[in-house]
mmCIF file of C-alpha atoms in Angstrom:
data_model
loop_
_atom_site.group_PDB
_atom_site.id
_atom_site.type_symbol
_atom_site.label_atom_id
_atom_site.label_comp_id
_atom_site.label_asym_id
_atom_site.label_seq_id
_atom_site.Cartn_x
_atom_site.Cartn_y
_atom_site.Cartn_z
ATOM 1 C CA UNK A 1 97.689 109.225 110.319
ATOM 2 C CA UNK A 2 97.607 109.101 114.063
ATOM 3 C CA UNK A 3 99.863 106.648 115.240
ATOM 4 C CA UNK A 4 99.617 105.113 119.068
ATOM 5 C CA UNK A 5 102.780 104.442 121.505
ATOM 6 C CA UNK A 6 102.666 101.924 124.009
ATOM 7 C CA UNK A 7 105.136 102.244 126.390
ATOM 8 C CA UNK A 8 106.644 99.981 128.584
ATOM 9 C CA UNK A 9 106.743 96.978 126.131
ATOM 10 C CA UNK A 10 106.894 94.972 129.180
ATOM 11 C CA UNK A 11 105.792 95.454 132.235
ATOM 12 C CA UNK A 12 107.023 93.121 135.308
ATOM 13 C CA UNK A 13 104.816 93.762 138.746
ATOM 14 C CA UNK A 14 103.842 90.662 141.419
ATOM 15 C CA UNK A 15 100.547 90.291 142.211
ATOM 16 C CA UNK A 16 98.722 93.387 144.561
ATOM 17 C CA UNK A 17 100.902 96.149 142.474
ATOM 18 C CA UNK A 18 99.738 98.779 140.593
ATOM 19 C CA UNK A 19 100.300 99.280 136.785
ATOM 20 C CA UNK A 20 100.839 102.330 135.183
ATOM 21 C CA UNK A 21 100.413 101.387 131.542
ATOM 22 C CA UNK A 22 101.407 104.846 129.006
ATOM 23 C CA UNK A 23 99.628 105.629 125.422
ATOM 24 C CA UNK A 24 101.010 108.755 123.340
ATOM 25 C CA UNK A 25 99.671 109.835 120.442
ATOM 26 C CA UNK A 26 100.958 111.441 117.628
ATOM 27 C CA UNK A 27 98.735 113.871 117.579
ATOM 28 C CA UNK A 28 95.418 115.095 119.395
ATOM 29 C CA UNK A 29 93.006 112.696 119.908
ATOM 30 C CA UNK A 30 89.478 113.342 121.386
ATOM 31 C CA UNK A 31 89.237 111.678 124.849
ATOM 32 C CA UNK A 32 85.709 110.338 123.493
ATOM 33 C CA UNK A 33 87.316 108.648 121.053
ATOM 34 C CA UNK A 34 90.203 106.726 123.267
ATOM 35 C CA UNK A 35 89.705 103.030 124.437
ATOM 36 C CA UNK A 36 91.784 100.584 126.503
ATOM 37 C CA UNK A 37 91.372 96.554 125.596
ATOM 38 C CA UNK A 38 92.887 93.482 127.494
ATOM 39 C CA UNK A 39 93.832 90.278 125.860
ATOM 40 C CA UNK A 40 94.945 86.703 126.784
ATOM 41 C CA UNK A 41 96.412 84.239 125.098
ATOM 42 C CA UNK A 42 94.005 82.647 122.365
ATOM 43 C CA UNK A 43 91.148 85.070 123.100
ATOM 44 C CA UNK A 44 89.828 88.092 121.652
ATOM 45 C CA UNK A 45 90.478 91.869 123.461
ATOM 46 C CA UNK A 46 88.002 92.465 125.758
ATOM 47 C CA UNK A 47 87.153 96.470 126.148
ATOM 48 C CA UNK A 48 88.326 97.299 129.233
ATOM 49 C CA UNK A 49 87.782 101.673 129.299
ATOM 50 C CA UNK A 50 86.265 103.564 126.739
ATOM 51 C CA UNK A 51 85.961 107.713 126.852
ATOM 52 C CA UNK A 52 89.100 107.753 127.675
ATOM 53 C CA UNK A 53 88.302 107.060 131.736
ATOM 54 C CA UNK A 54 84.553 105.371 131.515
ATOM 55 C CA UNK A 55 84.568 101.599 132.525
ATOM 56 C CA UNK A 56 82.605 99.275 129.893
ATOM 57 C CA UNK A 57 80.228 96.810 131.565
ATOM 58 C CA UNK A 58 81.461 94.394 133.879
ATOM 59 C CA UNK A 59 85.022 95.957 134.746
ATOM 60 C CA UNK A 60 86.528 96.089 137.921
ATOM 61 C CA UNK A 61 86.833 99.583 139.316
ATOM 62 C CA UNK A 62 90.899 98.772 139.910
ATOM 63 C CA UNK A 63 91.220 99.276 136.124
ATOM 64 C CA UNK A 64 90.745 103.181 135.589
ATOM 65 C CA UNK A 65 91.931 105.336 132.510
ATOM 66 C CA UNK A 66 93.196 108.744 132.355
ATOM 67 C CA UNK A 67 94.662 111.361 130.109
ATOM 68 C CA UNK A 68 93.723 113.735 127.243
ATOM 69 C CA UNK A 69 95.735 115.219 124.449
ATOM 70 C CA UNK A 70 98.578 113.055 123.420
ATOM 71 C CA UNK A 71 98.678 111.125 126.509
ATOM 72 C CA UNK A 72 96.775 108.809 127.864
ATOM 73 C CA UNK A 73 97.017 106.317 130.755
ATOM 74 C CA UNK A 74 95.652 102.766 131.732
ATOM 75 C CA UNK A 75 96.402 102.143 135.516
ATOM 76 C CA UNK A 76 95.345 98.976 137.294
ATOM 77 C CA UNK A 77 95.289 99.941 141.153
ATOM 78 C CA UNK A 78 95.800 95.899 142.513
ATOM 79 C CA UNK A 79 96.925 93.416 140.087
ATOM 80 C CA UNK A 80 95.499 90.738 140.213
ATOM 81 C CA UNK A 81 96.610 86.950 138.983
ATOM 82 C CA UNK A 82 93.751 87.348 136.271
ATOM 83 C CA UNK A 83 95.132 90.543 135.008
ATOM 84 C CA UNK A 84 98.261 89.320 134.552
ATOM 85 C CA UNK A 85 97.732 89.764 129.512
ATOM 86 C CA UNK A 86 98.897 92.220 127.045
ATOM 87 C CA UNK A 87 97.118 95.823 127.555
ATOM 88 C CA UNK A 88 96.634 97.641 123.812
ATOM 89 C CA UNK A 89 94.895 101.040 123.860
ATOM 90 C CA UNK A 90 93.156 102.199 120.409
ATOM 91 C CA UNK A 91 91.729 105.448 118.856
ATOM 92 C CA UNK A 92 89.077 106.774 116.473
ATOM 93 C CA UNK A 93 90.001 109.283 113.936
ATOM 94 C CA UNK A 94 90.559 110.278 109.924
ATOM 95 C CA UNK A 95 92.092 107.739 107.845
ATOM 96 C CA UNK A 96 92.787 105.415 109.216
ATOM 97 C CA UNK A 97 89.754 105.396 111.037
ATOM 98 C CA UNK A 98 90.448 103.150 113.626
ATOM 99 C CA UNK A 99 94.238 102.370 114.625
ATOM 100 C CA UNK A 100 96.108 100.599 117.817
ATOM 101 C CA UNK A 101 99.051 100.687 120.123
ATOM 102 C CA UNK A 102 101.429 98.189 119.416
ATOM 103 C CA UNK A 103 100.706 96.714 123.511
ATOM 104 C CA UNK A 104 102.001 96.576 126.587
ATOM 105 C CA UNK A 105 102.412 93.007 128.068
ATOM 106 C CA UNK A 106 102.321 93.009 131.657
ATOM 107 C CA UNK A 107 103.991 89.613 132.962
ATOM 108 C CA UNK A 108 104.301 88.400 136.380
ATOM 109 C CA UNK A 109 107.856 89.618 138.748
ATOM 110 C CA UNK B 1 73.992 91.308 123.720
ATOM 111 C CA UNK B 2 75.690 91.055 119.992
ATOM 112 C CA UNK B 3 77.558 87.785 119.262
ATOM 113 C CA UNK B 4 79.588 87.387 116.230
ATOM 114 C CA UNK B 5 80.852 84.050 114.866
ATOM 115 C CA UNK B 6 83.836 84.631 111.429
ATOM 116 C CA UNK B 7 83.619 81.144 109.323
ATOM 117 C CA UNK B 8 85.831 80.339 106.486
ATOM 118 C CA UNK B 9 88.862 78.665 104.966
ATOM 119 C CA UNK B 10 92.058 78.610 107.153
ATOM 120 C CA UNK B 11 94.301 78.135 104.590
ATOM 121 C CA UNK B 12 94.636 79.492 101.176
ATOM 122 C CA UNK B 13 96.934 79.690 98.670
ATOM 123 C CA UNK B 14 99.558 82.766 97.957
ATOM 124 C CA UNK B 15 98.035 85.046 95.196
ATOM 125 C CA UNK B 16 94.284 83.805 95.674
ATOM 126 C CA UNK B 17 91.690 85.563 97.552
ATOM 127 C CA UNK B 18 90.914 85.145 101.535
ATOM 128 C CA UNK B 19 86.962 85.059 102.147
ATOM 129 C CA UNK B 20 85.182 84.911 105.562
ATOM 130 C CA UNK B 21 81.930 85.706 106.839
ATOM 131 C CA UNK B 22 80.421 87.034 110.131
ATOM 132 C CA UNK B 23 77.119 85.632 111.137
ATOM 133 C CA UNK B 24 76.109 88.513 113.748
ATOM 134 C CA UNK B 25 73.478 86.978 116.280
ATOM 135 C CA UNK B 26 71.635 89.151 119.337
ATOM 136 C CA UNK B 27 71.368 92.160 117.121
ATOM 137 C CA UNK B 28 70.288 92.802 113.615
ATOM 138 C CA UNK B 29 72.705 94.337 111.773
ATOM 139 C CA UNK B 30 70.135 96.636 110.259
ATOM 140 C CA UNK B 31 70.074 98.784 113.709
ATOM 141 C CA UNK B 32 73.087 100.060 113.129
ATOM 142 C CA UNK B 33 76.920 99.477 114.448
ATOM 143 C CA UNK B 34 79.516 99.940 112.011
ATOM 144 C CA UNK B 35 80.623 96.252 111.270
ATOM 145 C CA UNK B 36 84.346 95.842 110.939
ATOM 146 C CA UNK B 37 87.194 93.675 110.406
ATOM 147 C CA UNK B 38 90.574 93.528 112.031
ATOM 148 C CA UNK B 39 93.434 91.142 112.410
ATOM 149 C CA UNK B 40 96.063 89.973 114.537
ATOM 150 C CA UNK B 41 99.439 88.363 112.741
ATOM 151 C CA UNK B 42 100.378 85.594 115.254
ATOM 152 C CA UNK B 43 102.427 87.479 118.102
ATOM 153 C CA UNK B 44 101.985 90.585 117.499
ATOM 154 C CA UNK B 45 99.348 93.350 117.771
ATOM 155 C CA UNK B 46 95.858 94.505 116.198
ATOM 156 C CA UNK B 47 95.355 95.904 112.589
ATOM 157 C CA UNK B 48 92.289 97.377 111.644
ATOM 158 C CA UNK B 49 91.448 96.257 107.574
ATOM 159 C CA UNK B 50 87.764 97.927 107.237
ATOM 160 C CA UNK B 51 84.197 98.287 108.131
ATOM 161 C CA UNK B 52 80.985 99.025 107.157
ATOM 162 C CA UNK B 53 77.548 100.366 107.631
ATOM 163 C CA UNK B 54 74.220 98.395 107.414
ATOM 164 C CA UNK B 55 73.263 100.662 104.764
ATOM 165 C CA UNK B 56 76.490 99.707 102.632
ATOM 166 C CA UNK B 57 78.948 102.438 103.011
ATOM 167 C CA UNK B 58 82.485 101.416 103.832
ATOM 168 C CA UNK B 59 85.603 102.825 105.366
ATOM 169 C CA UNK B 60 88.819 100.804 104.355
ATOM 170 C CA UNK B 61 92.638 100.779 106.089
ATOM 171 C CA UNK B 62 94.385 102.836 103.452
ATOM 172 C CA UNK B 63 97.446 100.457 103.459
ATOM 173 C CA UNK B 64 95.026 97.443 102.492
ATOM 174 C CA UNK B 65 92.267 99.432 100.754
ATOM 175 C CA UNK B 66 93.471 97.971 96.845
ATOM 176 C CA UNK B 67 93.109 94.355 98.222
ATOM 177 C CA UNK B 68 89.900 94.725 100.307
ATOM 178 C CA UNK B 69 86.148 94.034 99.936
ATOM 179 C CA UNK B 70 83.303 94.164 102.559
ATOM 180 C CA UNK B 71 79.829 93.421 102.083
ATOM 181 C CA UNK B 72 76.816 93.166 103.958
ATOM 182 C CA UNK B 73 73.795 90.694 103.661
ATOM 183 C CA UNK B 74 71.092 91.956 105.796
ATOM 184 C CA UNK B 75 68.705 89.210 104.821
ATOM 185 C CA UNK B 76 71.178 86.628 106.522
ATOM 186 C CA UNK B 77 72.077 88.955 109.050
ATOM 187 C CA UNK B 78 75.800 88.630 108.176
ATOM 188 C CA UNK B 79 79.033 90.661 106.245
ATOM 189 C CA UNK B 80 81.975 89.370 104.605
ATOM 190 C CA UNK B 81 85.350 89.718 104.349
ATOM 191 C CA UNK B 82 87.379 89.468 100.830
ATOM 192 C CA UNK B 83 90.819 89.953 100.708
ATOM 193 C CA UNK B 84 92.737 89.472 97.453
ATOM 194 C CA UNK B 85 96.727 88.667 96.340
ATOM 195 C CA UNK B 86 97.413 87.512 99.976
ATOM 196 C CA UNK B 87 100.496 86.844 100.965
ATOM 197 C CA UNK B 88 102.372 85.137 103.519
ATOM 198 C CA UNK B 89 102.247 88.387 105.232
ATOM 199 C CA UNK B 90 98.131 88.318 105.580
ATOM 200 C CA UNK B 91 98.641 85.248 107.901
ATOM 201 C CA UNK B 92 96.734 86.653 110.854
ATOM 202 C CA UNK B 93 93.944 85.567 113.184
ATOM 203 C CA UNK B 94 90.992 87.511 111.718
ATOM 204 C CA UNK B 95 88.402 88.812 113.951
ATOM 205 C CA UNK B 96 84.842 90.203 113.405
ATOM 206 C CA UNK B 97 83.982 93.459 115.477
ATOM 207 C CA UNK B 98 81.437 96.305 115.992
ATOM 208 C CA UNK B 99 83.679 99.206 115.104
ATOM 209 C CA UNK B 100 82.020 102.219 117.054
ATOM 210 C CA UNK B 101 83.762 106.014 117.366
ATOM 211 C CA UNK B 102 83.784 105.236 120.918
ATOM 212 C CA UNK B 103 85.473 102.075 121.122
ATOM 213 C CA UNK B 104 85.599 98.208 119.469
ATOM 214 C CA UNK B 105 82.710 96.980 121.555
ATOM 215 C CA UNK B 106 81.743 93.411 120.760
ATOM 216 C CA UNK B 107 84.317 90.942 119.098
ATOM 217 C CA UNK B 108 83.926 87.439 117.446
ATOM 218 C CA UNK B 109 86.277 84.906 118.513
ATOM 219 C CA UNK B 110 88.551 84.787 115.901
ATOM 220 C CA UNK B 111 89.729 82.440 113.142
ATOM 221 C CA UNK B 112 93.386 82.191 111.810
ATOM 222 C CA UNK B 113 93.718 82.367 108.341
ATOM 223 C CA UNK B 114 97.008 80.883 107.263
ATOM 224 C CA UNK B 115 98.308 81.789 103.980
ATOM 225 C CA UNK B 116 100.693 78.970 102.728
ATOM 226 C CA UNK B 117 101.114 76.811 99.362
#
């Protein structure tokens, strides 16, 4: 089982900083098979990346993703009030076959 | 543009079995999609339980696999959710999904299922 590390927990930034946001895996995991959500209070994730670094429809271009391997990276270039949620990035694999990071919450400085 | 809408009981009883549907709209679910299930305890993160194809075959979270059921009715254009023995521990927001290999595209809104006597 591949299991997904979110680090920080928490992330404190003011609004117009960027946001590194850090996903390890425990072990390989195809970049095609590596997606980035965002979620806010009483809604459902929204897919923010997928491919690893591909934006899904409707994304601002400040959110990019990164990485390959074991490590993978979510950085938002500007922050921006509305992107102010809790990050969680997710992989496809073998059993089981699709598992999450435990999040990284990105709160306002 | 696939929407999905979960329907169901939000509250059952410890030891009985959680049911919920997904009525998929914008899409039939004959196309294709792998059409999954995954839940969210309240404050904390996502937990994938299962999904399955339009033709009927299934993948299943191996930690929840001996509790779990999914079915698909492509007639109505929906698939269900049965989860047996809960437990205070299944109390989760429970959302329907497309589960592709590239990512968890489309997502219903959710319904909280609260498992309580």
């Amino acid at each position: 089982e591949i299991v997904l590390t979110q680090s920080p927990g928490t992330l404190s930034l003011s609004p117009g900083e960027r946001a590194t946001l850090s996903c390890r895996a425990s072990q390989s995991v195809s970049s095609s098979y590596l997606a980035w959500y965002q979620q806010k209070p009483g809604q459902a994730p929204r897919l923010l990346i997928y491919g690893a670094s591909s934006r899904a429809t409707g994304i601002p271009d400040r959110f990019s993703g990164s990485g390959s391997g074991t490590d993978f990276t979510l950085t938002i270039s500007r922050l921006e009030p509305e992107d102010f949620a809790v990050y969680y990035c997710q992989q496809y694999g073998s059993s089981p076959r699709w598992t999450f990071g435990q999040g990284t919450k990105v709160e306002i400085k | 543009q696939v929407q999905l809408q979960e329907s169901g009981p939000g509250l059952v009883k410890p030891s009985e079995t959680l049911s919920l549907t997904c009525a998929v709209s914008g899409y039939s679910i004959s196309s294709g999609y792998y059409w999954g299930w995954i839940r969210q305890p309240p404050g904390k993160g996502l937990e994938w339980i299962g999904s399955i194809y339009h033709s009927g075959s299934t993948y299943y979270n191996p930690s929840l696999k001996s509790r779990v059921t999914i079915s698909v009715d492509t007639s109505k254009n929906q698939f269900s959710l049965k989860l047996s023995s809960v437990t205070a521990a299944d109390t989760a927001v429970y959302y329907c999904a497309t589960t592709t290999v590239t990512a968890v595209d489309y997502w219903g809104q959710g319904t909280l299922v609260t498992v309580s006597s």
